[in-house]
mmCIF file of C-alpha atoms in Angstrom:
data_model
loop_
_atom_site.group_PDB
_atom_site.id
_atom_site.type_symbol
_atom_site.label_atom_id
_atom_site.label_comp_id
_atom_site.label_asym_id
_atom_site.label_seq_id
_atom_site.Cartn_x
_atom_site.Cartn_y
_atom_site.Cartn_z
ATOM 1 C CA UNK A 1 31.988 28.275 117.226
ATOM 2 C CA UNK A 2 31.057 28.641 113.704
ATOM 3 C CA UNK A 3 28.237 26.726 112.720
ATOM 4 C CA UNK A 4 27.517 23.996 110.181
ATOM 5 C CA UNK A 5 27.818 25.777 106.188
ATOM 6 C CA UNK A 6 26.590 25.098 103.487
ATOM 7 C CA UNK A 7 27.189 26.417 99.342
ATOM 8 C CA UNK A 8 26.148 27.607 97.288
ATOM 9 C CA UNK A 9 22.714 28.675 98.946
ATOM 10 C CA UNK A 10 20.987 28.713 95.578
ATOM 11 C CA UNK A 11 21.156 26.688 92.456
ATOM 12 C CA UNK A 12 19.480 26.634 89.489
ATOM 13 C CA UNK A 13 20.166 23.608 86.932
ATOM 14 C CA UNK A 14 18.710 22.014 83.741
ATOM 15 C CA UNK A 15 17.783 18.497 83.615
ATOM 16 C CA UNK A 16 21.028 16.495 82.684
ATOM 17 C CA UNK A 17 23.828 18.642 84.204
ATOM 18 C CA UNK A 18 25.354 17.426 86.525
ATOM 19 C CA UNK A 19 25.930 19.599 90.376
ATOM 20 C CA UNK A 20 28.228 19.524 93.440
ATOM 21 C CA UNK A 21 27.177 20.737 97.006
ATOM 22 C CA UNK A 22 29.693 21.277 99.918
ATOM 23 C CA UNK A 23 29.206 21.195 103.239
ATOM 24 C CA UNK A 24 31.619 22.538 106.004
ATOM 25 C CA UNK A 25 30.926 20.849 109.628
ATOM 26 C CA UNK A 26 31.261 22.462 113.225
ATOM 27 C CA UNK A 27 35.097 22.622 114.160
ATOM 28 C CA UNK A 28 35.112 19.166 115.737
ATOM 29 C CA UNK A 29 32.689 17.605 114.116
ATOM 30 C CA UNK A 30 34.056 14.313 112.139
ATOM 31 C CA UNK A 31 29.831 13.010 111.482
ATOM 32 C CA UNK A 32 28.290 14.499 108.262
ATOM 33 C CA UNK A 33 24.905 13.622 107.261
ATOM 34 C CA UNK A 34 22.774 14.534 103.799
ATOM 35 C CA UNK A 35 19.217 14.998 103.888
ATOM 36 C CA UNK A 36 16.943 15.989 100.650
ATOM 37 C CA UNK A 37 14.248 18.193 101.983
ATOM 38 C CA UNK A 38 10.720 18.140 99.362
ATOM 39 C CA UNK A 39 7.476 19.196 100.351
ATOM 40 C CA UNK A 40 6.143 15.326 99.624
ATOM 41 C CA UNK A 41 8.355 13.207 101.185
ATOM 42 C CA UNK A 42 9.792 15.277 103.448
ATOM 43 C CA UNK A 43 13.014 14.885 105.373
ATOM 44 C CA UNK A 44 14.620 11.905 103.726
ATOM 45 C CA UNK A 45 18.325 10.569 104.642
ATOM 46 C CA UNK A 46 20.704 10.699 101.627
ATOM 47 C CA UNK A 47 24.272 9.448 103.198
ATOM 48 C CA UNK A 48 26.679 9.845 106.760
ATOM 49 C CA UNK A 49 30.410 9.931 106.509
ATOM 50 C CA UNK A 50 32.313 10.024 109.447
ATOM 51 C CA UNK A 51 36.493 9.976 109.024
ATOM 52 C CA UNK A 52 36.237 9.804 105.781
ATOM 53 C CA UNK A 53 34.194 6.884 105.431
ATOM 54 C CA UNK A 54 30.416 6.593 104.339
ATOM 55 C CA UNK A 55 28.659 4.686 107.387
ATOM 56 C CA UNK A 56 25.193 4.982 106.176
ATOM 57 C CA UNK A 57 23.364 5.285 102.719
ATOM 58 C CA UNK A 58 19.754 5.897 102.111
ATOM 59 C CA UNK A 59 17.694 4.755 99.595
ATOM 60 C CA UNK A 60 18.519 7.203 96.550
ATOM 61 C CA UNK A 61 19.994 5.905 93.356
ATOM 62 C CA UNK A 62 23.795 5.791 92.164
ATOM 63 C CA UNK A 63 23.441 9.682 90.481
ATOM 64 C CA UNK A 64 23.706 10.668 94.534
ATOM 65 C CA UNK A 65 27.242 10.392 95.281
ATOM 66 C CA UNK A 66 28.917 11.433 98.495
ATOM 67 C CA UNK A 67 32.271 12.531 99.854
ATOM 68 C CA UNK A 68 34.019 13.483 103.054
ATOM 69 C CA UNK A 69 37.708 14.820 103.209
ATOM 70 C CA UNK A 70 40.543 14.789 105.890
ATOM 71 C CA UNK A 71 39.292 17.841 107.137
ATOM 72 C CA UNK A 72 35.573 16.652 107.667
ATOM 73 C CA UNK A 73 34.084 19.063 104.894
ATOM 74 C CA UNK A 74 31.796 17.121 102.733
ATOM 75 C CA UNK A 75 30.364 17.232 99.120
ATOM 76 C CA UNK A 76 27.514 15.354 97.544
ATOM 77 C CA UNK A 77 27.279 15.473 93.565
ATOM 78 C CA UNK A 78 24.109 14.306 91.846
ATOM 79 C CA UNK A 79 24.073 13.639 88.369
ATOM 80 C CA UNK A 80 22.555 13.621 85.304
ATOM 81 C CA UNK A 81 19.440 16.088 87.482
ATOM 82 C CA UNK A 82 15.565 15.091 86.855
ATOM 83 C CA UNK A 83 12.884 17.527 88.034
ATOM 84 C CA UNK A 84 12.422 15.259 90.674
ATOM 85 C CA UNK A 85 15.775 16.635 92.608
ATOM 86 C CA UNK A 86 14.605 19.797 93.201
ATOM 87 C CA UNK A 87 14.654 20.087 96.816
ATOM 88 C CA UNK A 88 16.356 21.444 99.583
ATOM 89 C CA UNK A 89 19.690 19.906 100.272
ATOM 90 C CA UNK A 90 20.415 19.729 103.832
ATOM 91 C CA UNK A 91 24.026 18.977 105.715
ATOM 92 C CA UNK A 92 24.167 18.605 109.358
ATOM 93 C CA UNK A 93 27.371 17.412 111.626
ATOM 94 C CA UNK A 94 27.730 15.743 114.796
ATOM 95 C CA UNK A 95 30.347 15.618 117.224
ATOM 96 C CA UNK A 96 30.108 11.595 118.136
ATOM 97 C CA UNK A 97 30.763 8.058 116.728
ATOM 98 C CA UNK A 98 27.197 8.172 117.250
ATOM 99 C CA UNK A 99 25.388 10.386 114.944
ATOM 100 C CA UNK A 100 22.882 11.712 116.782
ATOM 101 C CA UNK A 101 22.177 15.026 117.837
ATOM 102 C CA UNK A 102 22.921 16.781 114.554
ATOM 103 C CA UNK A 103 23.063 20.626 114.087
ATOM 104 C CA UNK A 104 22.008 21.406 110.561
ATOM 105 C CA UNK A 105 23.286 24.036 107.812
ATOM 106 C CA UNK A 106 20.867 26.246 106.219
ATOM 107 C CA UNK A 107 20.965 24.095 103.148
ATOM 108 C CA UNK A 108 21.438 24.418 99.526
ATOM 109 C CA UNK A 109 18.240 25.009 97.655
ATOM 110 C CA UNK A 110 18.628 23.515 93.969
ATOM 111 C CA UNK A 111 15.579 23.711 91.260
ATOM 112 C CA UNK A 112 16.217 21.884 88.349
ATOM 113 C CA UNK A 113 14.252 23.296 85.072
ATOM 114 C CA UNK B 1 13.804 0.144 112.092
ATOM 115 C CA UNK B 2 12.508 2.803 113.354
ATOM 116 C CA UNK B 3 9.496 5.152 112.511
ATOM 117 C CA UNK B 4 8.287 8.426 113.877
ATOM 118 C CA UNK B 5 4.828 9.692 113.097
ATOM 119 C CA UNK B 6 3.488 12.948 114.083
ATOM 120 C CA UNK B 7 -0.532 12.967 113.668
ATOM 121 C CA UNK B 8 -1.166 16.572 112.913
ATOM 122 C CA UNK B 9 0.220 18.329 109.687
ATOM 123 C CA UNK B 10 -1.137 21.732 110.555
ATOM 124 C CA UNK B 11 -2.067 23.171 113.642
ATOM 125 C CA UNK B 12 -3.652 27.145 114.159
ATOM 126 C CA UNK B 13 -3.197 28.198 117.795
ATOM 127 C CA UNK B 14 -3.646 31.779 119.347
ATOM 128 C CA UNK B 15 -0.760 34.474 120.477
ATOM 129 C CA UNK B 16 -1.094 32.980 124.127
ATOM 130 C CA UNK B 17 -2.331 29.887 124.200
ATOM 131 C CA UNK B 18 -0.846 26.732 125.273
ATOM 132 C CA UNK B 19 0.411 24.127 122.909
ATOM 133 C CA UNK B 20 0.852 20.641 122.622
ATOM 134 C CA UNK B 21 2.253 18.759 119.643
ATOM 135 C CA UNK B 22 2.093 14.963 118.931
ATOM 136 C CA UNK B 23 4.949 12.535 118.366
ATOM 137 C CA UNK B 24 4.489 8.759 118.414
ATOM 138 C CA UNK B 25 7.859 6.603 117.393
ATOM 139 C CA UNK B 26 8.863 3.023 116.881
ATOM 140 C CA UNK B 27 11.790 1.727 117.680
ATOM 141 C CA UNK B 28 12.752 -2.209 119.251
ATOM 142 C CA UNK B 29 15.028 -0.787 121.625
ATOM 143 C CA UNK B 30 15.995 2.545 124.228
ATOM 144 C CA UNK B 31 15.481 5.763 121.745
ATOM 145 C CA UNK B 32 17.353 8.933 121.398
ATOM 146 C CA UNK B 33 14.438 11.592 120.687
ATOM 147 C CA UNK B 34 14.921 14.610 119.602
ATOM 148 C CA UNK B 35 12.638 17.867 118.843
ATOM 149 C CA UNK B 36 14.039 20.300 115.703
ATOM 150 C CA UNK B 37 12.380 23.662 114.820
ATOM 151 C CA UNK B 38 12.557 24.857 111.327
ATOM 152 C CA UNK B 39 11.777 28.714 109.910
ATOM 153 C CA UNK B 40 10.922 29.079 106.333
ATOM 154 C CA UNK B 41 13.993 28.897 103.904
ATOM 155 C CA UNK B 42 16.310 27.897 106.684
ATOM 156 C CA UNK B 43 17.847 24.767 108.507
ATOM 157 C CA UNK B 44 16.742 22.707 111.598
ATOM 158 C CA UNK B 45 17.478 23.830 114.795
ATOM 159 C CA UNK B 46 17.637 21.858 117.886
ATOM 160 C CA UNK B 47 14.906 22.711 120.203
ATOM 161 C CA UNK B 48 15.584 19.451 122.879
ATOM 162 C CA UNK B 49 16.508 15.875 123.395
ATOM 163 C CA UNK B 50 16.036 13.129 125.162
ATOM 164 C CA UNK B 51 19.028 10.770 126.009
ATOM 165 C CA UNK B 52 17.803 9.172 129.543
ATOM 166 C CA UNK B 53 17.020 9.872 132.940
ATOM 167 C CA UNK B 54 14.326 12.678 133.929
ATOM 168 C CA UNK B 55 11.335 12.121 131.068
ATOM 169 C CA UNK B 56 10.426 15.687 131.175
ATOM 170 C CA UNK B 57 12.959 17.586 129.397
ATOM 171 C CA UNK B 58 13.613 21.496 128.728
ATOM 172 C CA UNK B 59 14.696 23.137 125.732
ATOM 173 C CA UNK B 60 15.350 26.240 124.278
ATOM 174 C CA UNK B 61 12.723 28.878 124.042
ATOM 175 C CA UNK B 62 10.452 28.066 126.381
ATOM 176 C CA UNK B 63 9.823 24.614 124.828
ATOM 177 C CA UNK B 64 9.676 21.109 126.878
ATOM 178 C CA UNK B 65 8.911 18.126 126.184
ATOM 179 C CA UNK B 66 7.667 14.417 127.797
ATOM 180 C CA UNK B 67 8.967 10.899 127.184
ATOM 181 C CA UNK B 68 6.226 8.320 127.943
ATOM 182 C CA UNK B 69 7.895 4.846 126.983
ATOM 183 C CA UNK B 70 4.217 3.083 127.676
ATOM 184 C CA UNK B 71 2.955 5.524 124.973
ATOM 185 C CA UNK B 72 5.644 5.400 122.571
ATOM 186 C CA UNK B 73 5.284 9.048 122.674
ATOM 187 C CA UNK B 74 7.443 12.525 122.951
ATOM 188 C CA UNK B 75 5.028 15.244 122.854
ATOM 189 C CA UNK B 76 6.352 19.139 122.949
ATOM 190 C CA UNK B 77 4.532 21.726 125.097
ATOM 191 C CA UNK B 78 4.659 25.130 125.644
ATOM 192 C CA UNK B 79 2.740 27.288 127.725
ATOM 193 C CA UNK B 80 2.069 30.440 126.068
ATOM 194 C CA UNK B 81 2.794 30.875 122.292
ATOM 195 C CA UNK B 82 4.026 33.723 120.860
ATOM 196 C CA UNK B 83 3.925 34.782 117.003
ATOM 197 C CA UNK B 84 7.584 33.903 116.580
ATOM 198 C CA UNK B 85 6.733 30.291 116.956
ATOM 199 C CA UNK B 86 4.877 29.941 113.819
ATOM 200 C CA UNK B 87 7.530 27.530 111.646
ATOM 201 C CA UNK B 88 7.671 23.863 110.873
ATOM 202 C CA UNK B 89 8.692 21.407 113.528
ATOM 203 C CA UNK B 90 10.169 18.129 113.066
ATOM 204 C CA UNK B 91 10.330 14.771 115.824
ATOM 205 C CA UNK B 92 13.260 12.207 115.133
ATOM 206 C CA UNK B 93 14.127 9.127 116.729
ATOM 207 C CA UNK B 94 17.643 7.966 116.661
ATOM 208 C CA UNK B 95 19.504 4.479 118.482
ATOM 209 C CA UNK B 96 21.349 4.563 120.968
ATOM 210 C CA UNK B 97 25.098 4.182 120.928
ATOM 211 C CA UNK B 98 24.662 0.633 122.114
ATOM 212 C CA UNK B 99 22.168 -0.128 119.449
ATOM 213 C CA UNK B 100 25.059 0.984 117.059
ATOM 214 C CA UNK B 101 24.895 3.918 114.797
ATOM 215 C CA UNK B 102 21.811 4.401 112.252
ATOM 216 C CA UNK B 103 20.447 7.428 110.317
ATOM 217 C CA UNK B 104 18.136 9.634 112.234
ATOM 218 C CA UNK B 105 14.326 9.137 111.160
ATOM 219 C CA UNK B 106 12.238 12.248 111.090
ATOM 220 C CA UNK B 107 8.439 12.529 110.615
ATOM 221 C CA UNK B 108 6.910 14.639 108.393
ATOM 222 C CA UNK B 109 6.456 17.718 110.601
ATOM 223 C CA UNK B 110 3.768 19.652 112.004
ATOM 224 C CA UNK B 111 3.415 23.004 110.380
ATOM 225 C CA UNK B 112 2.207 25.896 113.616
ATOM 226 C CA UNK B 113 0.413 28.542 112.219
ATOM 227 C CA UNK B 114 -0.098 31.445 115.082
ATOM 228 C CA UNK B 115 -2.897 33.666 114.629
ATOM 229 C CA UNK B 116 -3.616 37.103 116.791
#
């Protein structure tokens, strides 16, 4: 099985723009989870959709936006970027109601400038 | 909700030697623990979990790890270290499905450095 991917890899943005980042699960898989990845806070929980539906939210303001489509891909689109978001952007997927046990992508590093 | 603390941000062992790292968690009711490795510039990988039953539990790469519910701990262990280990490695806690269905909670990670 194909594992959990993730693009684009690499981003570069300016403060202001806007960016999308897409996610395809494990064949399976109907969980999708977000993480933001900094070296100061760490691993912090951005969103989970499972069919479609966003279970869980973290605490990030409104310019983090989620989806998930029929197929279980997801996107995440943060807007209007500060400094701040540069980070690494991890997806991982899960095979149960349950989210646990999540098997990550490699993750989408953005830098904003 | 739940927490997960891991004491030790950095930790130098030898090509070798035996190592042990720490992972305390909070959590009101039975936890779902898990162990994730992580190499520079990539993703987590799953190195063990802990669901129930035996509290010493085997992973991948020569990794194990204890459950000690008196503790509130889930330390990792490995024998003999080898260079290939040096990356960043993350604890998490998550509820169990009867406890209904929140985030996982990572700690900050312990960074292993392995030195000749």
């Amino acid at each position: 099985k194909a594992g959990v991917t993730q693009t684009p890899r690499y981003l570069i943005k300016t403060r202001g723009q806007q960016v999308t980042l897409s996610c395809s699960p494990i064949s399976g898989h109907r969980s999708v989870s977000w993480y933001q990845q900094t070296p100061g806070q760490g691993l912090q929980f951005l969103f989970e959709y499972f069919s479609e539906t966003q279970r869980n939210k973290g605490n990030f303001p409104g310019r983090f936006s989620g989806r998930q489509f029929s197929n279980s891909r997801s996107e995440m689109n943060v807007s209007t970027l500060e400094l701040g978001d540069s980070a690494l952007y991890l997806c991982a997927s899960s095979p149960g109601q349950v989210a646990n046990e999540q098997f990550f992508g490699p993750g989408t590093r953005l830098t904003v400038l | 909700a739940q927490s997960v603390t891991q004491p030790d941000i950095h930790i130098t062992v030898s090509e070798g030697a035996s190592l042990e790292l720490r992972c305390n968690y909070s959590y009101g009711a039975t936890p779902y623990l898990f162990w994730y490795v992580q190499s520079p510039g990539q993703g987590l990988q799953l190195l063990l979990k802990y669901f129930s039953g035996d509290t010493l539990v085997q992973g991948i790469k020569g990794f194990e790890a204890e459950f000690k519910r008196s503790q509130s701990s889930f330390n990792l262990r490995k024998p003999s270290v080898h260079w290939s280990d040096a990356a960043e490695y993350f604890c998490a806690v998550g509820a169990s499905p009867n406890s209904g269905n929140t985030p996982l909670v990572f700690g900050k990670g312990t960074r292993l450095s392995v030195i000749a």
